[in-house]
Short mmCIF file of C-alpha atoms in Angstrom, two decimals:
data_model
loop_
_atom_site.label_atom_id
_atom_site.label_comp_id
_atom_site.label_asym_id
_atom_site.label_seq_id
_atom_site.Cartn_x
_atom_site.Cartn_y
_atom_site.Cartn_z
CA MET N 98 -88.50 -10.67 116.99
CA ALA N 99 -90.05 -12.85 114.36
CA THR N 100 -87.30 -15.31 113.55
CA ASP N 101 -88.87 -16.51 110.35
CA ALA N 102 -89.08 -13.02 108.90
CA ALA N 103 -87.28 -12.65 105.59
CA ILE N 104 -86.16 -9.18 106.58
CA SER N 105 -86.00 -7.75 110.05
CA VAL N 106 -84.93 -4.16 110.70
CA ARG N 107 -84.54 -2.66 114.19
CA ASP N 108 -83.80 0.97 115.01
CA LEU N 109 -81.75 1.43 111.85
CA GLN N 110 -80.01 4.80 111.65
CA LYS N 111 -77.90 6.44 109.00
CA SER N 112 -76.58 9.94 108.54
CA TYR N 113 -74.70 11.60 105.74
CA LYS N 114 -72.66 14.18 107.62
CA ALA N 115 -75.26 16.44 109.27
CA LEU N 116 -78.16 14.96 107.35
CA HIS N 117 -80.03 12.33 109.37
CA VAL N 118 -81.62 10.21 106.68
CA LEU N 119 -82.75 7.32 108.85
CA ARG N 120 -83.63 8.14 112.45
CA GLY N 121 -84.62 4.70 113.72
CA VAL N 122 -86.36 2.50 111.20
CA ASP N 123 -88.18 -0.68 112.30
CA PHE N 124 -90.01 -3.18 110.15
CA ASP N 125 -90.32 -6.88 109.33
CA VAL N 126 -91.06 -8.49 106.03
CA ALA N 127 -92.74 -11.89 106.00
CA ARG N 128 -91.38 -14.60 103.72
CA GLY N 129 -93.00 -14.78 100.33
CA SER N 130 -94.75 -11.44 100.65
CA ILE N 131 -94.48 -8.21 98.72
CA PHE N 132 -93.60 -5.36 101.02
CA ALA N 133 -93.75 -1.80 99.73
CA LEU N 134 -91.71 0.98 101.23
CA LEU N 135 -93.44 4.16 100.31
CA GLY N 136 -92.03 7.64 100.57
CA SER N 137 -91.38 10.86 98.76
CA ASN N 138 -88.10 11.62 97.03
CA GLY N 139 -85.26 11.80 99.53
CA ALA N 140 -87.20 9.99 102.24
CA GLY N 141 -84.39 7.44 102.56
CA LYS N 142 -85.92 4.49 100.70
CA THR N 143 -82.78 3.86 98.68
CA THR N 144 -80.63 4.19 101.79
CA VAL N 145 -82.64 1.40 103.44
CA VAL N 146 -82.31 -0.80 100.36
CA ASN N 147 -78.59 -0.13 100.07
CA ILE N 148 -78.00 -1.05 103.69
CA LEU N 149 -80.04 -4.25 103.32
CA SER N 150 -78.15 -5.19 100.17
CA THR N 151 -74.78 -4.58 101.91
CA LEU N 152 -73.81 -1.62 99.72
CA LEU N 153 -73.90 0.76 102.67
CA LYS N 154 -73.32 0.37 106.38
CA GLY N 155 -75.81 1.69 108.90
CA ASP N 156 -74.60 3.89 111.77
CA ALA N 157 -76.72 2.20 114.44
CA GLY N 158 -79.38 -0.45 114.81
CA THR N 159 -79.52 -3.91 113.29
CA ALA N 160 -80.84 -5.43 110.12
CA SER N 161 -81.02 -9.05 109.12
CA VAL N 162 -81.81 -10.52 105.76
CA ASN N 163 -82.77 -14.18 105.43
CA GLY N 164 -81.56 -14.63 108.99
CA PHE N 165 -78.13 -13.14 108.34
CA ASP N 166 -76.90 -9.90 109.85
CA VAL N 167 -76.11 -7.40 107.08
CA ALA N 168 -73.09 -6.02 108.90
CA THR N 169 -71.38 -9.19 110.09
CA GLU N 170 -72.58 -11.81 107.59
CA ALA N 171 -72.57 -9.72 104.43
CA ALA N 172 -71.40 -12.56 102.22
CA HIS N 173 -74.35 -14.76 103.25
CA VAL N 174 -76.72 -11.85 102.74
CA ARG N 175 -75.40 -11.37 99.21
CA GLU N 176 -76.04 -15.03 98.49
CA SER N 177 -79.67 -14.58 99.55
CA ILE N 178 -80.57 -11.47 97.60
CA SER N 179 -80.70 -9.75 94.28
CA LEU N 180 -80.77 -6.01 93.88
CA THR N 181 -82.55 -4.20 91.10
CA GLY N 182 -81.45 -0.64 91.63
CA GLN N 183 -83.06 2.62 90.71
CA PHE N 184 -81.52 2.67 87.25
CA ALA N 185 -81.52 -0.39 85.05
CA ALA N 186 -78.08 -1.78 85.86
CA VAL N 187 -77.37 -3.41 82.52
CA ASP N 188 -74.27 -3.42 80.36
CA GLU N 189 -75.05 -1.27 77.33
CA ILE N 190 -72.29 -2.62 75.14
CA LEU N 191 -73.15 -6.28 75.64
CA SER N 192 -76.24 -7.91 74.14
CA GLY N 193 -79.21 -8.88 76.29
CA ARG N 194 -78.17 -12.51 76.28
CA GLU N 195 -74.57 -11.69 77.14
CA ASN N 196 -75.77 -9.67 80.11
CA LEU N 197 -77.70 -12.65 81.44
CA VAL N 198 -74.85 -15.06 80.79
CA LEU N 199 -72.49 -12.70 82.60
CA VAL N 200 -74.61 -12.70 85.75
CA ALA N 201 -75.18 -16.46 85.55
CA ARG N 202 -71.40 -16.99 85.37
CA LEU N 203 -70.83 -14.69 88.32
CA ARG N 204 -73.38 -16.70 90.28
CA HIS N 205 -71.38 -19.81 89.35
CA LEU N 206 -74.29 -21.60 87.69
CA LYS N 207 -73.75 -24.73 85.63
CA ASN N 208 -75.51 -23.80 82.38
CA PRO N 209 -75.32 -20.04 81.98
CA GLY N 210 -76.47 -20.29 78.36
CA SER N 211 -79.71 -22.17 79.02
CA VAL N 212 -80.47 -20.04 82.10
CA ALA N 213 -80.16 -16.99 79.86
CA ASP N 214 -82.38 -18.46 77.14
CA ASP N 215 -85.10 -19.36 79.65
CA LEU N 216 -85.21 -15.86 81.05
CA LEU N 217 -85.14 -14.25 77.60
CA ASP N 218 -88.18 -16.30 76.76
CA ARG N 219 -89.94 -15.53 80.03
CA PHE N 220 -89.45 -11.80 79.61
CA SER N 221 -90.25 -11.73 75.87
CA LEU N 222 -86.74 -10.68 74.95
CA THR N 223 -85.80 -13.63 72.74
CA GLU N 224 -86.10 -11.58 69.59
CA ALA N 225 -83.82 -8.85 70.91
CA ALA N 226 -81.43 -11.29 72.59
CA GLY N 227 -78.53 -10.70 70.23
CA ARG N 228 -78.87 -6.94 70.03
CA LYS N 229 -76.76 -4.49 71.97
CA VAL N 230 -78.66 -3.30 75.03
CA SER N 231 -78.03 0.32 74.02
CA THR N 232 -80.68 -0.21 71.33
CA TYR N 233 -83.32 -1.36 73.86
CA SER N 234 -86.31 0.71 74.96
CA GLY N 235 -86.73 1.70 78.60
CA GLY N 236 -89.21 -1.09 79.24
CA MET N 237 -87.02 -3.76 77.63
CA ARG N 238 -84.06 -2.56 79.65
CA ARG N 239 -86.03 -2.80 82.87
CA ARG N 240 -87.28 -6.26 81.96
CA LEU N 241 -83.73 -7.39 81.25
CA ASP N 242 -82.65 -5.80 84.52
CA ILE N 243 -85.27 -7.74 86.48
CA ALA N 244 -84.44 -10.92 84.56
CA MET N 245 -80.80 -10.48 85.60
CA SER N 246 -81.95 -10.24 89.22
CA LEU N 247 -83.78 -13.55 89.02
CA ILE N 248 -80.74 -15.57 88.01
CA GLY N 249 -79.86 -18.12 90.66
CA ASN N 250 -83.34 -17.85 92.21
CA PRO N 251 -82.43 -15.75 95.23
CA PRO N 252 -85.11 -16.01 97.92
CA LEU N 253 -85.25 -12.22 98.26
CA ILE N 254 -85.40 -9.47 95.70
CA PHE N 255 -85.03 -5.76 96.29
CA LEU N 256 -86.65 -3.55 93.72
CA ASP N 257 -85.79 0.11 94.11
CA GLU N 258 -88.37 2.20 92.25
CA PRO N 259 -88.71 -0.39 89.49
CA THR N 260 -91.11 1.58 87.34
CA THR N 261 -89.77 5.11 87.61
CA GLY N 262 -89.47 6.57 84.14
CA LEU N 263 -91.38 3.80 82.39
CA ASP N 264 -94.37 4.32 80.12
CA PRO N 265 -97.73 2.88 81.25
CA GLU N 266 -97.41 -0.31 79.21
CA ALA N 267 -93.91 -1.08 80.40
CA ARG N 268 -95.10 -0.37 83.91
CA ILE N 269 -97.82 -2.99 83.68
CA GLU N 270 -95.33 -5.48 82.25
CA VAL N 271 -93.07 -4.91 85.24
CA TRP N 272 -95.98 -5.25 87.65
CA GLN N 273 -96.86 -8.54 86.00
CA ALA N 274 -93.30 -9.77 86.47
CA ILE N 275 -93.32 -8.77 90.15
CA LYS N 276 -96.63 -10.53 90.79
CA GLU N 277 -95.27 -13.68 89.20
CA LEU N 278 -92.22 -13.51 91.39
CA ALA N 279 -94.30 -13.37 94.54
CA ARG N 280 -96.44 -16.21 93.29
CA SER N 281 -93.35 -18.39 92.99
CA GLY N 282 -92.49 -17.70 96.63
CA THR N 283 -89.88 -14.98 96.33
CA THR N 284 -89.96 -12.25 98.97
CA VAL N 285 -90.05 -8.83 97.35
CA LEU N 286 -89.09 -5.55 98.99
CA LEU N 287 -90.26 -2.78 96.75
CA THR N 288 -89.71 0.94 97.08
CA THR N 289 -91.88 3.33 95.21
CA GLN N 290 -93.19 6.83 95.22
CA TYR N 291 -96.27 5.81 93.24
CA LEU N 292 -99.17 5.14 95.56
CA ASP N 293 -101.10 3.10 93.02
CA GLU N 294 -98.09 0.84 92.56
CA ALA N 295 -98.05 -0.03 96.24
CA GLU N 296 -101.81 -0.47 96.13
CA GLN N 297 -101.57 -2.83 93.14
CA LEU N 298 -98.75 -5.02 94.34
CA ALA N 299 -98.07 -4.95 98.03
CA ASP N 300 -99.31 -7.25 100.79
CA ARG N 301 -98.00 -4.75 103.29
CA ILE N 302 -97.18 -1.11 102.94
CA ALA N 303 -94.94 1.00 105.13
CA ILE N 304 -94.59 4.73 104.80
CA LEU N 305 -91.13 6.14 105.41
CA HIS N 306 -91.28 9.78 106.37
CA GLU N 307 -88.60 12.00 107.91
CA GLY N 308 -86.40 9.03 108.70
CA ARG N 309 -88.99 6.85 110.42
CA ILE N 310 -91.70 4.40 109.48
CA ILE N 311 -94.86 6.28 110.36
CA VAL N 312 -97.35 3.58 109.40
CA ASN N 313 -97.06 -0.07 108.49
CA GLY N 314 -99.95 -2.30 107.57
CA SER N 315 -102.02 -3.88 104.85
CA LEU N 316 -103.86 -1.65 102.44
CA ALA N 317 -107.14 -2.30 104.29
CA GLU N 318 -105.54 -1.40 107.60
CA LEU N 319 -104.07 1.76 106.16
CA LYS N 320 -107.41 2.77 104.75
CA GLN N 321 -108.98 2.42 108.18
CA LEU N 322 -106.64 5.07 109.51
CA LEU N 323 -108.82 7.67 107.88
CA PRO N 324 -112.34 8.28 109.15
CA PRO N 325 -115.11 6.60 107.15
CA VAL N 326 -115.45 8.32 103.87
CA GLU N 327 -118.58 10.00 102.68
CA VAL N 328 -120.41 8.19 99.91
CA GLU N 329 -120.47 10.05 96.64
CA TYR N 330 -122.06 8.96 93.40
CA VAL N 331 -119.91 9.78 90.45
CA GLU N 332 -120.03 8.84 86.80
CA LYS N 333 -117.16 6.47 86.08
CA GLN N 334 -115.04 8.13 83.45
CA PRO N 335 -112.26 6.22 81.75
CA THR N 336 -108.93 7.43 83.06
CA LEU N 337 -106.39 8.78 80.65
CA GLU N 338 -104.48 5.56 81.25
CA ASP N 339 -107.48 3.48 80.14
CA VAL N 340 -107.74 5.60 77.00
CA PHE N 341 -104.05 5.43 76.28
CA LEU N 342 -103.87 1.66 76.73
CA ALA N 343 -107.00 1.11 74.66
CA LEU N 344 -105.61 3.20 71.83
CA VAL N 345 -102.15 1.69 71.66
CA GLY N 346 -103.20 -1.85 72.57
CA ARG N 347 -102.00 -3.35 75.84
CA ASN N 348 -99.20 -5.39 74.35
CA GLY N 349 -98.34 -2.97 71.63
CA LYS N 350 -98.95 -5.65 69.01
CA ASP N 351 -102.72 -5.99 68.96
CA ALA N 352 -103.50 -2.33 68.41
CA LYS N 353 -107.00 -2.30 66.97
CA PRO N 354 -108.59 0.44 64.96
CA ALA N 355 -108.58 3.03 67.68
CA MET N 356 -112.11 4.35 67.74
CA ALA N 357 -113.72 0.91 67.59
CA THR N 358 -111.74 -0.29 70.59
CA VAL N 359 -112.62 2.75 72.59
CA ALA N 360 -116.28 2.44 71.72
CA ALA N 361 -116.33 -1.23 72.69
CA GLN N 362 -114.75 -0.62 76.03
CA THR N 363 -116.97 2.24 77.15
CA PRO N 364 -120.55 1.01 77.11
CA PRO N 365 -123.03 3.82 77.72
CA ALA N 366 -124.19 2.61 81.09
CA GLN N 367 -121.27 2.14 83.46
CA THR N 368 -123.13 0.57 86.30
CA PRO N 369 -121.43 -1.46 88.96
CA SER N 370 -118.35 0.56 89.53
CA ALA N 371 -120.34 3.76 89.55
CA GLN N 372 -121.84 2.67 92.84
CA THR N 373 -118.60 2.20 94.67
CA PRO N 374 -117.88 4.95 97.10
CA SER N 375 -114.92 7.00 96.09
CA ALA N 376 -112.76 8.32 98.81
CA THR N 377 -112.41 12.01 99.07
CA PRO N 378 -109.55 12.25 101.50
CA PRO N 379 -110.36 14.71 104.22
CA ALA N 380 -107.82 17.41 104.86
CA GLN N 381 -105.47 15.38 106.96
CA THR N 382 -101.73 15.41 107.03
CA THR N 383 -99.43 12.46 107.44
CA LYS N 384 -98.58 13.73 110.93
CA GLU N 385 -101.94 12.50 112.13
CA PHE N 386 -101.01 8.94 111.18
CA ARG N 387 -98.74 8.68 114.18
CA MET Y 251 -65.28 -16.25 98.95
CA LYS Y 252 -61.58 -16.19 98.11
CA THR Y 253 -61.97 -19.36 96.11
CA HIS Y 254 -63.90 -17.49 93.42
CA PHE Y 255 -61.56 -14.52 93.11
CA PHE Y 256 -59.78 -15.74 89.98
CA GLY Y 257 -62.92 -17.12 88.34
CA ASP Y 258 -64.91 -13.95 88.99
CA THR Y 259 -62.05 -11.75 87.83
CA ALA Y 260 -61.76 -13.80 84.64
CA VAL Y 261 -65.49 -13.46 83.91
CA LEU Y 262 -65.44 -9.71 84.50
CA LEU Y 263 -62.20 -9.36 82.55
CA GLY Y 264 -63.94 -11.10 79.63
CA ARG Y 265 -66.72 -8.56 79.92
CA SER Y 266 -64.52 -5.47 79.73
CA LEU Y 267 -62.29 -6.97 77.05
CA ARG Y 268 -65.46 -7.33 75.00
CA HIS Y 269 -66.02 -3.61 75.50
CA ILE Y 270 -62.62 -3.01 73.95
CA THR Y 271 -63.01 -5.34 71.01
CA ARG Y 272 -66.41 -3.77 70.28
CA SER Y 273 -64.99 -0.28 70.31
CA MET Y 274 -61.49 -0.57 68.92
CA ASP Y 275 -61.57 3.21 68.63
CA THR Y 276 -60.46 3.42 72.26
CA ILE Y 277 -57.21 1.74 71.27
CA ILE Y 278 -56.87 3.80 68.12
CA THR Y 279 -57.45 7.11 69.91
CA THR Y 280 -54.96 6.05 72.55
CA THR Y 281 -52.27 5.58 69.94
CA ILE Y 282 -53.03 8.60 67.75
CA MET Y 283 -51.53 11.23 70.00
CA PRO Y 284 -48.28 9.41 70.76
CA ILE Y 285 -47.86 8.56 67.07
CA ALA Y 286 -48.52 12.17 66.12
CA PHE Y 287 -45.90 13.32 68.65
CA MET Y 288 -43.47 10.81 67.24
CA LEU Y 289 -44.02 12.00 63.65
CA LEU Y 290 -43.80 15.63 64.72
CA PHE Y 291 -40.64 15.24 66.71
CA VAL Y 292 -38.84 12.96 64.29
CA TYR Y 293 -39.70 14.73 61.02
CA VAL Y 294 -40.21 18.36 62.15
CA PHE Y 295 -38.22 19.15 65.28
CA GLY Y 296 -35.88 16.19 65.25
CA GLY Y 297 -33.41 17.67 62.76
CA ALA Y 298 -32.79 20.59 65.08
CA ILE Y 299 -32.46 18.53 68.23
CA ASN Y 300 -29.04 17.34 69.21
CA SER Y 301 -29.83 14.21 71.12
CA GLY Y 302 -26.38 12.74 70.81
CA SER Y 303 -27.95 9.61 69.32
CA ASP Y 304 -27.45 8.28 65.79
CA SER Y 305 -31.20 7.93 65.26
CA TYR Y 306 -33.65 10.33 66.88
CA VAL Y 307 -36.57 7.89 66.68
CA LYS Y 308 -34.52 5.48 68.74
CA TYR Y 309 -33.87 8.23 71.25
CA LEU Y 310 -37.52 9.28 71.33
CA LEU Y 311 -39.37 5.97 71.49
CA PRO Y 312 -39.12 5.27 75.26
CA GLY Y 313 -40.75 8.62 76.07
CA ILE Y 314 -43.43 8.06 73.45
CA LEU Y 315 -44.23 4.68 74.99
CA LEU Y 316 -44.76 6.33 78.36
CA ILE Y 317 -47.05 8.94 76.78
CA THR Y 318 -49.01 6.09 75.20
CA ILE Y 319 -49.58 4.55 78.62
CA ALA Y 320 -50.48 7.90 80.19
CA SER Y 321 -53.15 8.50 77.57
CA GLY Y 322 -54.34 4.88 77.62
CA ILE Y 323 -55.04 4.62 81.33
CA SER Y 324 -57.58 7.45 81.22
CA TYR Y 325 -59.94 4.90 79.63
CA THR Y 326 -59.83 2.88 82.84
CA ALA Y 327 -61.14 5.90 84.73
CA TYR Y 328 -63.72 6.38 81.98
CA ARG Y 329 -64.95 2.78 82.00
CA LEU Y 330 -65.05 2.62 85.78
CA PHE Y 331 -66.96 5.89 85.88
CA LEU Y 332 -69.55 4.49 83.45
CA ASP Y 333 -69.96 1.39 85.63
CA MET Y 334 -70.52 3.57 88.68
CA GLN Y 335 -73.02 5.71 86.80
CA SER Y 336 -75.04 2.90 85.27
CA GLY Y 337 -75.50 1.09 88.58
CA ILE Y 338 -73.87 -2.08 87.30
CA PHE Y 339 -71.07 -1.55 89.80
CA GLU Y 340 -73.65 -1.73 92.60
CA ARG Y 341 -75.23 -4.79 91.05
CA PHE Y 342 -71.85 -6.57 91.10
CA GLN Y 343 -71.17 -5.41 94.64
CA SER Y 344 -74.49 -6.80 95.87
CA MET Y 345 -73.80 -10.22 94.33
CA PRO Y 346 -72.04 -13.13 95.99
CA ILE Y 347 -68.76 -12.57 94.18
CA ALA Y 348 -65.25 -11.69 95.28
CA ARG Y 349 -65.87 -7.95 95.47
CA SER Y 350 -62.39 -6.73 94.60
CA SER Y 351 -62.51 -8.69 91.35
CA VAL Y 352 -64.58 -5.83 89.91
CA LEU Y 353 -61.60 -3.49 90.23
CA TRP Y 354 -59.03 -6.07 89.22
CA ALA Y 355 -60.94 -6.81 86.03
CA HIS Y 356 -60.70 -3.14 85.05
CA VAL Y 357 -57.03 -3.00 85.93
CA LEU Y 358 -56.17 -6.10 83.91
CA THR Y 359 -58.23 -4.81 81.00
CA SER Y 360 -56.16 -1.65 81.10
CA LEU Y 361 -53.01 -3.76 80.99
CA VAL Y 362 -54.18 -5.71 77.94
CA ALA Y 363 -55.38 -2.59 76.12
CA ASN Y 364 -52.17 -0.71 76.84
CA LEU Y 365 -49.97 -3.58 75.72
CA ILE Y 366 -51.86 -3.64 72.41
CA SER Y 367 -51.49 0.13 72.04
CA LEU Y 368 -47.78 -0.11 72.85
CA GLY Y 369 -47.44 -2.81 70.20
CA VAL Y 370 -49.06 -0.54 67.62
CA VAL Y 371 -46.76 2.36 68.51
CA VAL Y 372 -43.65 0.15 68.33
CA LEU Y 373 -44.78 -1.08 64.88
CA VAL Y 374 -45.10 2.52 63.66
CA ALA Y 375 -41.68 3.28 65.10
CA LEU Y 376 -40.24 0.30 63.19
CA LEU Y 377 -41.76 1.71 59.99
CA MET Y 378 -40.11 5.04 60.80
CA GLY Y 379 -36.72 3.37 61.00
CA PHE Y 380 -36.45 2.37 64.63
CA ARG Y 381 -34.03 -0.51 64.99
CA SER Y 382 -32.67 -2.07 68.10
CA GLY Y 383 -30.15 -4.78 68.66
CA ALA Y 384 -31.86 -5.66 71.92
CA GLY Y 385 -32.22 -9.37 72.57
CA VAL Y 386 -35.09 -11.31 74.07
CA LEU Y 387 -33.92 -10.57 77.60
CA GLU Y 388 -33.78 -6.83 77.00
CA TRP Y 389 -37.22 -6.80 75.37
CA LEU Y 390 -38.60 -8.76 78.31
CA ALA Y 391 -37.07 -6.22 80.67
CA VAL Y 392 -38.63 -3.35 78.68
CA THR Y 393 -42.00 -5.10 78.71
CA GLY Y 394 -41.68 -5.66 82.45
CA ILE Y 395 -40.96 -2.00 83.16
CA LEU Y 396 -43.83 -0.86 80.93
CA THR Y 397 -46.18 -3.36 82.62
CA LEU Y 398 -45.26 -2.08 86.05
CA PHE Y 399 -45.66 1.53 84.89
CA THR Y 400 -49.08 0.71 83.38
CA LEU Y 401 -50.25 -0.99 86.57
CA ALA Y 402 -49.03 1.94 88.68
CA LEU Y 403 -50.82 4.55 86.56
CA THR Y 404 -53.93 2.37 86.21
CA TRP Y 405 -54.37 2.11 89.97
CA MET Y 406 -53.96 5.87 90.01
CA ALA Y 407 -56.73 6.10 87.38
CA VAL Y 408 -59.03 3.99 89.56
CA ILE Y 409 -59.28 6.89 92.02
CA PRO Y 410 -60.91 9.44 89.67
CA GLY Y 411 -62.90 6.60 88.14
CA LEU Y 412 -64.52 5.93 91.50
CA THR Y 413 -64.95 9.53 92.61
CA ALA Y 414 -65.48 11.67 89.50
CA LYS Y 415 -68.74 13.54 89.11
CA SER Y 416 -68.56 13.76 85.32
CA ILE Y 417 -66.91 11.98 82.40
CA ASP Y 418 -64.58 14.92 81.82
CA GLY Y 419 -63.52 14.83 85.43
CA ALA Y 420 -62.81 11.12 85.16
CA SER Y 421 -60.31 11.51 82.31
CA ALA Y 422 -58.88 15.01 82.91
CA PHE Y 423 -56.39 13.77 85.50
CA SER Y 424 -54.30 12.14 82.78
CA TYR Y 425 -53.33 15.41 81.06
CA PRO Y 426 -50.55 16.29 83.52
CA LEU Y 427 -49.26 12.73 83.20
CA ILE Y 428 -49.08 13.12 79.42
CA LEU Y 429 -47.12 16.36 79.83
CA LEU Y 430 -44.65 14.95 82.34
CA PRO Y 431 -42.40 13.33 79.69
CA PHE Y 432 -41.85 16.76 78.09
CA ILE Y 433 -40.02 17.91 81.21
CA SER Y 434 -37.70 14.92 81.25
CA SER Y 435 -34.99 13.34 79.19
CA ALA Y 436 -37.63 11.85 76.86
CA PHE Y 437 -37.33 14.42 74.02
CA VAL Y 438 -34.07 16.26 74.67
CA PRO Y 439 -31.12 15.64 76.96
CA THR Y 440 -31.62 17.39 80.29
CA GLY Y 441 -28.19 19.02 80.08
CA THR Y 442 -29.40 22.10 78.18
CA MET Y 443 -32.24 22.92 80.59
CA PRO Y 444 -31.94 25.83 83.04
CA GLY Y 445 -31.09 24.88 86.64
CA PRO Y 446 -34.43 24.41 88.42
CA VAL Y 447 -36.10 22.79 85.40
CA ARG Y 448 -33.14 20.48 85.03
CA ALA Y 449 -33.27 19.58 88.70
CA PHE Y 450 -36.95 18.69 88.36
CA ALA Y 451 -36.42 16.80 85.10
CA GLU Y 452 -33.58 14.72 86.45
CA ASN Y 453 -35.38 13.76 89.61
CA GLN Y 454 -38.80 12.83 88.33
CA PRO Y 455 -39.81 9.26 87.52
CA VAL Y 456 -40.09 9.63 83.75
CA THR Y 457 -36.40 10.42 83.29
CA SER Y 458 -35.10 7.33 85.05
CA ILE Y 459 -37.68 5.09 83.36
CA VAL Y 460 -36.88 6.58 79.93
CA ASN Y 461 -33.15 6.24 80.55
CA ALA Y 462 -33.53 2.63 81.63
CA ILE Y 463 -35.57 1.68 78.55
CA ARG Y 464 -33.25 3.64 76.28
CA GLY Y 465 -30.31 1.83 77.76
CA LEU Y 466 -31.97 -1.53 77.14
CA PHE Y 467 -32.78 -0.61 73.52
CA THR Y 468 -29.24 0.59 72.81
CA GLN Y 469 -27.64 -2.18 74.86
CA GLN Y 470 -25.81 0.33 77.01
CA PRO Y 471 -25.14 -0.53 80.63
CA VAL Y 472 -28.30 0.53 82.49
CA GLY Y 473 -26.71 0.40 85.94
CA SER Y 474 -28.50 2.45 88.55
CA ASP Y 475 -31.13 3.76 86.11
CA ILE Y 476 -33.01 0.48 85.99
CA TRP Y 477 -33.15 0.22 89.78
CA MET Y 478 -34.32 3.83 90.03
CA ALA Y 479 -36.96 3.11 87.37
CA LEU Y 480 -38.16 -0.01 89.18
CA ALA Y 481 -38.21 1.83 92.50
CA TRP Y 482 -40.32 4.60 91.02
CA CYS Y 483 -42.74 2.17 89.37
CA VAL Y 484 -43.17 0.01 92.46
CA GLY Y 485 -43.38 3.10 94.69
CA ILE Y 486 -46.11 4.71 92.59
CA LEU Y 487 -47.88 1.37 92.31
CA VAL Y 488 -47.95 0.82 96.08
CA VAL Y 489 -49.08 4.36 96.87
CA ALA Y 490 -51.69 4.43 94.10
CA TYR Y 491 -53.02 0.98 95.08
CA PHE Y 492 -53.26 2.06 98.71
CA PHE Y 493 -55.22 5.23 97.93
CA ALA Y 494 -57.38 3.46 95.34
CA MET Y 495 -58.35 0.88 97.97
CA VAL Y 496 -59.07 3.60 100.54
CA THR Y 497 -61.29 5.36 98.00
CA TYR Y 498 -62.94 2.07 97.08
CA ARG Y 499 -63.70 1.18 100.71
CA ARG Y 500 -65.17 4.60 101.24
CA ARG Y 501 -67.40 4.10 98.22
CA ILE Y 502 -68.76 0.78 99.45
CA SER Y 503 -69.39 1.61 103.11
#
């Protein structure tokens, strides 16, 4: 067992009555990496995260976080982690700043006020700092939520479907925040059902299916699981996301006259990317991954 | 971890007290029903009720105070339910804090909110002519009983707060509690009730608590009533706390 792993999970099992959610999950997460746990709805991603963050107890198997066993050293585990759950866990009645100060106080930090102000600035929430969170947009709420998770600089952060329900812009903002986190050395365990999210962010990707990890590897390794793809030449069309982001402006503030922006970003000859082979996945089910 | 229990509870108490000060309507709605009952019974039914007391409002107030608490504690279930729903409960539970301080903060908030509501109701009663010769000691005793009763019912409210599937479910449990004083000595003496009803009324907690408070207000000897009242309050408190903790442990394992 890799002792320097930030997270180490062995044969983890969990059932809810007759429903076997986890049937023996094994994986390791290296320090400072972004690890994506991929799976469809109900695959048990949240159950894994809840066990690792000491909110649930597993039925069998072991799991350690930052070297501490989640079952027997829960208090140490909680000192090592921050959980950003599936729904933005923010206090609606308090203001953004009060939410941050609250968490900073609970983490027994010396200057809760300045910690809060720093994070507000980092997540572009300074302007909205004094407003009740119930007036925030979904993206602002998520940003505040992630900011709250960073307080106290825990070495590990769990992000459970951080971009579910966000619009494309907010999604990119959150991705940016996650990349910055990893750059500063934080280990990130991310669950998602969006394949492109895992592709964008993760150093390693594991697919949780029917209670087990069926594959675990880097994106390149995962791609090699499928037979070499046939080369197809296709005209590179802007995706709807490209169009949407070009029209509304990436940051929302620099929205340019729409048609001009679109015209500028789609030159007539789209050359280099047109040559890249695009994968047409052969008819292959996940079963064949095993 | 124990070392942070009081600090963490204080921080979280500050948080939920802020919820109350930002929505004073929760305190106002808590007091509306008991005040309405008080007006109704004193000015409409009161003339026809032979309570054997010189002032009906004086007779009525202890029961009204218990109704105030019964309607006030449903907000604890409501606030706890919202915390469970929003995921902030899980956030707190995954942080390095004294875990039980999350529940204690809600319970203490309930105590503060209910004491304010009780104060408002007593003020209205004073305007309606309630007078008592009770001294500081008697008032302290009344406050003590009401505090115990609030804590007991609040721990009871924690259970639906942790388990309810909807907001309505979280607060519906308080309706029977609000009705309980009607089948007691709170509004009319139990003597005129038919046998089985009277037996129930005389042996349920509200009657002994009401009688004890009434005795303290009128400076009558409270004798066994006050011990019965305390026994009921402590008994309910212990049982409710036990089941609330069982429910809580089940939720976090």
